[in-house]
Coordinates of C-alpha atoms and ligand atoms in Angstrom, one line a residue:
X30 CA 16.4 12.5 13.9
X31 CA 16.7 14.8 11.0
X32 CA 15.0 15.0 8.0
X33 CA 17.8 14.7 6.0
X34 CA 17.5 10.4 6.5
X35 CA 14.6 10.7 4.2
X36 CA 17.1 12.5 1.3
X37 CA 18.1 10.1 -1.7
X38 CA 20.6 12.8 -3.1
X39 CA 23.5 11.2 -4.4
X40 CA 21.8 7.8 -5.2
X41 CA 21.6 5.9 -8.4
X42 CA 17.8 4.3 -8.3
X43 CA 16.7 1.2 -10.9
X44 CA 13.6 1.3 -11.0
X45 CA 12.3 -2.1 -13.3
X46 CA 9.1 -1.9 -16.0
X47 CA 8.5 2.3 -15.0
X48 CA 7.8 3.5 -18.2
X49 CA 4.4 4.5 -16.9
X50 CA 2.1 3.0 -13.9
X51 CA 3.4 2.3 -10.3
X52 CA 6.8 2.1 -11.3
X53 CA 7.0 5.6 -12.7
X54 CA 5.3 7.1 -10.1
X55 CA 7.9 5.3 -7.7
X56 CA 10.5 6.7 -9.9
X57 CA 9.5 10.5 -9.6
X58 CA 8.8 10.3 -6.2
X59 CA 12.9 8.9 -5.7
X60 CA 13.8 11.9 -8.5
X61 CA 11.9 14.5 -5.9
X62 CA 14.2 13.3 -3.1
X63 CA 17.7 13.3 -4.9
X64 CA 18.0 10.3 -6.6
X65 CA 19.3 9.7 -10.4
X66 CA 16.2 8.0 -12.0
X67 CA 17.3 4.6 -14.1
X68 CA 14.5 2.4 -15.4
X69 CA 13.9 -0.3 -18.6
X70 CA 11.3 -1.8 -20.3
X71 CA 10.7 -4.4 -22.4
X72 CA 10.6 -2.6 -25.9
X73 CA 12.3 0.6 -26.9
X74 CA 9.5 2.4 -27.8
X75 CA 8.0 2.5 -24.0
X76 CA 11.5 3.5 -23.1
X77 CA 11.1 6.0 -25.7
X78 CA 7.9 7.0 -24.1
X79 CA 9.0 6.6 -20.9
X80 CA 11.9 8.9 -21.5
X81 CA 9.4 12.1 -22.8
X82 CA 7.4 11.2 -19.8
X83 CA 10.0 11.5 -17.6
X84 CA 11.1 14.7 -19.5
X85 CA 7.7 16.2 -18.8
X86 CA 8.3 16.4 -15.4
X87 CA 11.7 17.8 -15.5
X88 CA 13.4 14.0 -15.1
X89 CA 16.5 13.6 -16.8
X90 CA 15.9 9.3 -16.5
X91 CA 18.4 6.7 -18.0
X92 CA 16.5 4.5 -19.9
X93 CA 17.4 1.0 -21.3
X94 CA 15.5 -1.9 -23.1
X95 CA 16.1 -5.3 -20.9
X96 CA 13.8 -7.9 -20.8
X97 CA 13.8 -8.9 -16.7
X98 CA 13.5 -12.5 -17.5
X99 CA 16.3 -12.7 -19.5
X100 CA 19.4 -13.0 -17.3
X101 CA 22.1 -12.1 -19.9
X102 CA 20.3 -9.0 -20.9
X103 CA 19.8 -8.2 -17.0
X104 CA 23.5 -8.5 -16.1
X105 CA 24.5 -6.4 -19.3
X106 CA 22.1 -3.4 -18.6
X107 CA 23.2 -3.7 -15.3
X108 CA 27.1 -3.6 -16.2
X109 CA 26.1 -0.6 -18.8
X110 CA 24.6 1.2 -16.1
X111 CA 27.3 0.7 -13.5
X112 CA 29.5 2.1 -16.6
X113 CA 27.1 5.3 -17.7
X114 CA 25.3 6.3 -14.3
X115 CA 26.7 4.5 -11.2
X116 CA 26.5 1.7 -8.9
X117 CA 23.1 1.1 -7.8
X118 CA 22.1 1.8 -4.5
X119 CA 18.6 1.3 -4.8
X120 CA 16.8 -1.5 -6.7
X121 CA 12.8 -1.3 -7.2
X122 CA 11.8 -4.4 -8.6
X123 CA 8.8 -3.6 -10.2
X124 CA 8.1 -4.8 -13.4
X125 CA 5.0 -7.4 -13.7
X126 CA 2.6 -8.9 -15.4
X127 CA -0.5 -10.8 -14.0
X128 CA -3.0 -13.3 -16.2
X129 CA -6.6 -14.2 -14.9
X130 CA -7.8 -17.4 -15.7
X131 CA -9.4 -20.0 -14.0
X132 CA -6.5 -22.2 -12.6
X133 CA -7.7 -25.7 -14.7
X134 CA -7.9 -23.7 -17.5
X135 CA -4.3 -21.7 -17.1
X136 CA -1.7 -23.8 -19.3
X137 CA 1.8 -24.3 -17.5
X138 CA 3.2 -22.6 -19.8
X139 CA 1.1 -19.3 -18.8
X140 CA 1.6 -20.0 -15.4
X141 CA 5.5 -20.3 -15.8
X142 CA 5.7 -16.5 -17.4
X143 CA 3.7 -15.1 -14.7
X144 CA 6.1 -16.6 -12.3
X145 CA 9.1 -15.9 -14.8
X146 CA 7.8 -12.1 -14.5
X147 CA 7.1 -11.7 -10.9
X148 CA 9.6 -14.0 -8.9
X149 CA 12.4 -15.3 -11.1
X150 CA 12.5 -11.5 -12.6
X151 CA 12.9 -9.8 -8.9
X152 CA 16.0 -12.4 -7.7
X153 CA 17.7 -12.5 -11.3
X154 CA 18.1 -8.1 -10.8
X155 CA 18.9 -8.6 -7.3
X156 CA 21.5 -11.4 -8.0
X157 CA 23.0 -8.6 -10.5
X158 CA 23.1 -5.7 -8.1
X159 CA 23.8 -7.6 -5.1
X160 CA 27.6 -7.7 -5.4
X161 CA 28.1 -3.6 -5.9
X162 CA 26.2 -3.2 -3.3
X163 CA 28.0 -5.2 -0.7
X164 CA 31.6 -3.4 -2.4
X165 CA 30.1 0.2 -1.4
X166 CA 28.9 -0.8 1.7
X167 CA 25.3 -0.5 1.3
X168 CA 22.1 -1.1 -0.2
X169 CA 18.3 -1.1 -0.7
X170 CA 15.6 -3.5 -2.8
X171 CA 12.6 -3.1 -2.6
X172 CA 10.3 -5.9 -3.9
X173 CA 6.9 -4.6 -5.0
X174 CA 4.4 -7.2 -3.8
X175 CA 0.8 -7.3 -3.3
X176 CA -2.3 -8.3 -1.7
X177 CA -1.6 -11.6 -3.1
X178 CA 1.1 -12.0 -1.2
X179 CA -1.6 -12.4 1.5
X180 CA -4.9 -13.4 -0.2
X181 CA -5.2 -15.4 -2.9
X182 CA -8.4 -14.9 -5.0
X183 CA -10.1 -16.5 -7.9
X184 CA -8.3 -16.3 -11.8
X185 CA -5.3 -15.1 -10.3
X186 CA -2.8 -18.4 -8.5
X187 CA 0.3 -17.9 -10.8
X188 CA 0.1 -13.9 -9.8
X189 CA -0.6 -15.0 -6.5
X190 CA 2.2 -17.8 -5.9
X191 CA 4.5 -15.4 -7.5
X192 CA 3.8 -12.3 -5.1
X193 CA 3.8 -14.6 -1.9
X194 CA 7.5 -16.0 -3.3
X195 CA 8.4 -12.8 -3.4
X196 CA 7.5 -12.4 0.1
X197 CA 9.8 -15.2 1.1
X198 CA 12.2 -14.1 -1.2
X199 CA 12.3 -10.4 0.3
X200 CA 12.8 -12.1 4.0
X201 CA 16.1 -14.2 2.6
X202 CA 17.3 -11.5 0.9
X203 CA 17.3 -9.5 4.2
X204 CA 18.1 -12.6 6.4
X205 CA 21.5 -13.5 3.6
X206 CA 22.5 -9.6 3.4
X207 CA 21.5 -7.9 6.2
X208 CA 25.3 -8.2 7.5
X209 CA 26.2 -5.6 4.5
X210 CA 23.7 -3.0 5.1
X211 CA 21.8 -3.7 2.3
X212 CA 17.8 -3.6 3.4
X213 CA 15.3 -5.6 1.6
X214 CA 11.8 -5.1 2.1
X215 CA 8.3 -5.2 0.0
X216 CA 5.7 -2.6 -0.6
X217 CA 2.3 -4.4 -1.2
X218 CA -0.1 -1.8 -2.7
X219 CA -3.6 -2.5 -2.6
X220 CA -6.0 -2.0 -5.9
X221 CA -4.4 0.7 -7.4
X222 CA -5.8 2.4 -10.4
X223 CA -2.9 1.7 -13.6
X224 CA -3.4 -0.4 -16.6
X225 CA -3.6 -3.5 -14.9
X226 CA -6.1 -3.2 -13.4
X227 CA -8.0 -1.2 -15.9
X228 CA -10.4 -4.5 -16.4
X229 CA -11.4 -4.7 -13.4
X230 CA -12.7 -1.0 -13.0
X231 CA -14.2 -1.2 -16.7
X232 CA -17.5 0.3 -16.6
X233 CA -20.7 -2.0 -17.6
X234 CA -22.5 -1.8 -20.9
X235 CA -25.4 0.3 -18.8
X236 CA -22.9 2.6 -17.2
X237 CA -23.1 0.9 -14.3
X238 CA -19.8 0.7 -12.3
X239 CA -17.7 -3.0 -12.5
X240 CA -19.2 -5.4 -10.0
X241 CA -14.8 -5.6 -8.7
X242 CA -14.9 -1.8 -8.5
X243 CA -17.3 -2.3 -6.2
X244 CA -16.2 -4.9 -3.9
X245 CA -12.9 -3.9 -3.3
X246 CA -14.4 -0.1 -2.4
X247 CA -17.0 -2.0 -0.1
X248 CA -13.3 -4.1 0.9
X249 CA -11.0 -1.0 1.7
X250 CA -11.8 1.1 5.0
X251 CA -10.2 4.0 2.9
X252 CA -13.6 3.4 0.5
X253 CA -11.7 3.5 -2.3
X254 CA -8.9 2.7 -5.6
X255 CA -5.5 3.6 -4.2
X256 CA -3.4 5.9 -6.7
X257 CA 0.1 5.8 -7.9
X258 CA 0.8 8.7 -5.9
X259 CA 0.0 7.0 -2.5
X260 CA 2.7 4.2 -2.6
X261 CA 5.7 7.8 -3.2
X262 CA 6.0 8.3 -0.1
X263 CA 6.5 4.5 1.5
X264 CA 9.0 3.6 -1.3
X265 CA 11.4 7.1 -0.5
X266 CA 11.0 5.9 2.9
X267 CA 12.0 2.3 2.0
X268 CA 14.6 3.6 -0.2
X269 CA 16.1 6.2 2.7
X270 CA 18.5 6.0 5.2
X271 CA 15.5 6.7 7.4
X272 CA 14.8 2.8 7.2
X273 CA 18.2 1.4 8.0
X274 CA 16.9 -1.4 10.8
X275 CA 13.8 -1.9 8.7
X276 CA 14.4 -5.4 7.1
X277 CA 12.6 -7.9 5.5
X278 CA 9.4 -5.6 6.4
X279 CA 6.4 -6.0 3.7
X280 CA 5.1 -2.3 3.8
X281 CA 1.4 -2.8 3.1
X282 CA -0.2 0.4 1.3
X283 CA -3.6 -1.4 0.4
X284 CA -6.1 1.9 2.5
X285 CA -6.7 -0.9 5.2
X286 CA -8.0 -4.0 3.6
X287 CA -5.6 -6.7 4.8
X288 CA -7.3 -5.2 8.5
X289 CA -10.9 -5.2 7.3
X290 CA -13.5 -8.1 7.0
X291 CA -15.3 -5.6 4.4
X292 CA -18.1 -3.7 4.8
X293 CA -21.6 -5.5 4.8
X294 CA -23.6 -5.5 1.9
Ligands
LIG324 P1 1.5 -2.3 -15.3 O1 0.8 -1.0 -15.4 O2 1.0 -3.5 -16.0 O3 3.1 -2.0 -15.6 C1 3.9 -3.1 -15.5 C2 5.2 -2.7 -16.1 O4 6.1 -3.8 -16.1 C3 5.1 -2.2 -17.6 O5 5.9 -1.1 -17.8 C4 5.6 -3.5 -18.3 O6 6.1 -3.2 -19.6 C5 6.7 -3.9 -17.4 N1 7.1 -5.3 -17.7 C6 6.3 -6.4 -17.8 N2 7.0 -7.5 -18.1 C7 8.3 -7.1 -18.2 C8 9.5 -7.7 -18.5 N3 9.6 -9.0 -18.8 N4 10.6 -7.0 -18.6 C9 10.6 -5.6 -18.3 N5 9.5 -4.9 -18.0 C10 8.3 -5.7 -18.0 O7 1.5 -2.6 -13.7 P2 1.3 -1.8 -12.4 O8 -0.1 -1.8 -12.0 O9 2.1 -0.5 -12.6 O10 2.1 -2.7 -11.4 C11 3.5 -2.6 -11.2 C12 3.9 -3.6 -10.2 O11 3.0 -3.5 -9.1 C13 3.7 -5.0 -10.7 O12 4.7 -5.9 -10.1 C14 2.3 -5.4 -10.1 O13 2.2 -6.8 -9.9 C15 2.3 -4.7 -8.8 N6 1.1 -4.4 -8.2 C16 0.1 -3.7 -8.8 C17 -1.1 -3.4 -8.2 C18 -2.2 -2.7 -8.8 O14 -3.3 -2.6 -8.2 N7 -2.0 -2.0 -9.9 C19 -1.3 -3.8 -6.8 C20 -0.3 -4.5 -6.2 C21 0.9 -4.8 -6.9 P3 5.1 -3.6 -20.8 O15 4.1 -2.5 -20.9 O16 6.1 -3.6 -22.0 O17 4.5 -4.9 -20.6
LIG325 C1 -6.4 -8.7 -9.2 C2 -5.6 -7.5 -9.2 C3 -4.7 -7.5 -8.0 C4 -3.8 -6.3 -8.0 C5 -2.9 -6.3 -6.8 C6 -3.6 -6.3 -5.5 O1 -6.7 -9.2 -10.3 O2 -6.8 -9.2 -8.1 O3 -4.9 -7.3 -10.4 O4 -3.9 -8.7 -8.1 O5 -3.0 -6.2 -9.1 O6 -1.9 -7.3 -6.9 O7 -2.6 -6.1 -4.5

């Protein structure tokens, strides 16, 4: 084994909703080991910050607005890409969006965008890069799932139901591709510390730490928030020729807590 299996150089990368948070961390970690960095967002002006970003750490990124939902605008910034970078070798779908409300009080029209976000999103971008991929001869999507994909929890079932479809839909992608070399697995961070889930890490009106904050660092044997920068290394390795017979794998990164009845109080 060499180390050159872990090298991206030469790949084009999408990386979906990395203007900031995991998905830009994903996306520098894939620049460090070769790959050209391509990600959207849904507005132009977080691609525009995404881009300066980017350009602050020396990452010449392709940037394009594309709502994931929208399956016209997918399969356009997908043909435009194809066109101005490359074929895609490597799909991240990333992008997501989470509500919490009490299920009887979530309207089906809330829990249809979560779901529209997080699972209809992740196979509409794989649908579109699918095809290239089989033509060259290889692949890799990776799905970024969650503990939810495991657990479900209070205020969160469309996040949830959406993360464990994307499970399922990470196993048929491998079981329905596999024959074509293109490897699809998930990454399922754990609490990580990015916008969303600023709320539950706000501190109290005394200064005391959130009552969440607390729990899930009494939850994780790691005693403590995971960062963006611990899910870089899993997704190069994901991404890397180094994980050719993994398939349909969901990597957790979550410090230990899917292993861990939590720590007593
Ligand atoms: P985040 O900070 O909320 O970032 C989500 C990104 O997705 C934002 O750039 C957002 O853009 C983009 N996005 C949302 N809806 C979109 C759409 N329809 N089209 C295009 N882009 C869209 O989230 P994060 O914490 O980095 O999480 C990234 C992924 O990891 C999500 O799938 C999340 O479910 C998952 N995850 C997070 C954690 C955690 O603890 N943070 C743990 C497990 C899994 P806008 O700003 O324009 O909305
Ligand atoms: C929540 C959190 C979690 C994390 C993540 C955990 O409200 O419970 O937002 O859902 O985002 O998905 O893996």
């Amino acid at each position: 084994m060499n180390l050159q299996q872990f090298s991206l150089e030469g790949k084009v990368a999408l990386i979906t909703g990395a203007s900031y948070g995991i998905g830009f961390a994903i996306a520098c970690a894939m620049h460090e080991a070769g790959a050209v960095i391509v990600f959207n967002d849904i507005k132009q002006e977080l691609v525009d910050k995404g881009l300066a970003a980017y350009a602050e750490k020396g990452i010449e990124a392709h940037g394009y607005v594309c709502d994931v939902t929208d399956e016209d605008a997918v399969n356009a910034m997908v043909q435009r890409i194809e066109q101005e970078v490359g074929v895609i070798d490597i799909l991240v779908n990333n992008a997501g969006i989470i509500k919490r409300i009490p299920m009887i009080e979530m309207t089906a029209a809330q829990f249809r965008q979560v779901i529209d976000v997080d699972l209809n999103a992740p196979f509409i971008v794989a649908k579109a890069v699918i095809p290239s991929m089989i033509k060259k001869g290889h692949g890799k999507i990776i799905n970024i799932c969650s503990m939810m994909s495991e657990l479900g929890r209070e205020t969160v079932s469309a996040y949830a139901a959406a993360k464990g479809g994307l499970k399922m839909l990470t196993r048929n992608i491998c079981s329905e591709y596999g024959e074509y070399n293109i490897q699809c697995n998930g990454i399922g961070p754990g609490y990580i510390g990015t916008p969303q889930t600023a709320p539950l890490r706000e501190r109290q009106p005394d200064g005391s730490r959130h009552p969440f904050d607390q729990f899930i660092v009494a939850k994780t044997p790691a005693a403590r928030w995971g960062e963006t920068a611990d899910l870089m290394g899993p997704a190069v390795f994901l991404a890397s020729d180094a994980s050719n017979f993994v398939n349909g794998h969901i990597l957790y990164v979550d410090g230990g807590i899917l292993a861990y009845i939590g720590k007593q109080p």
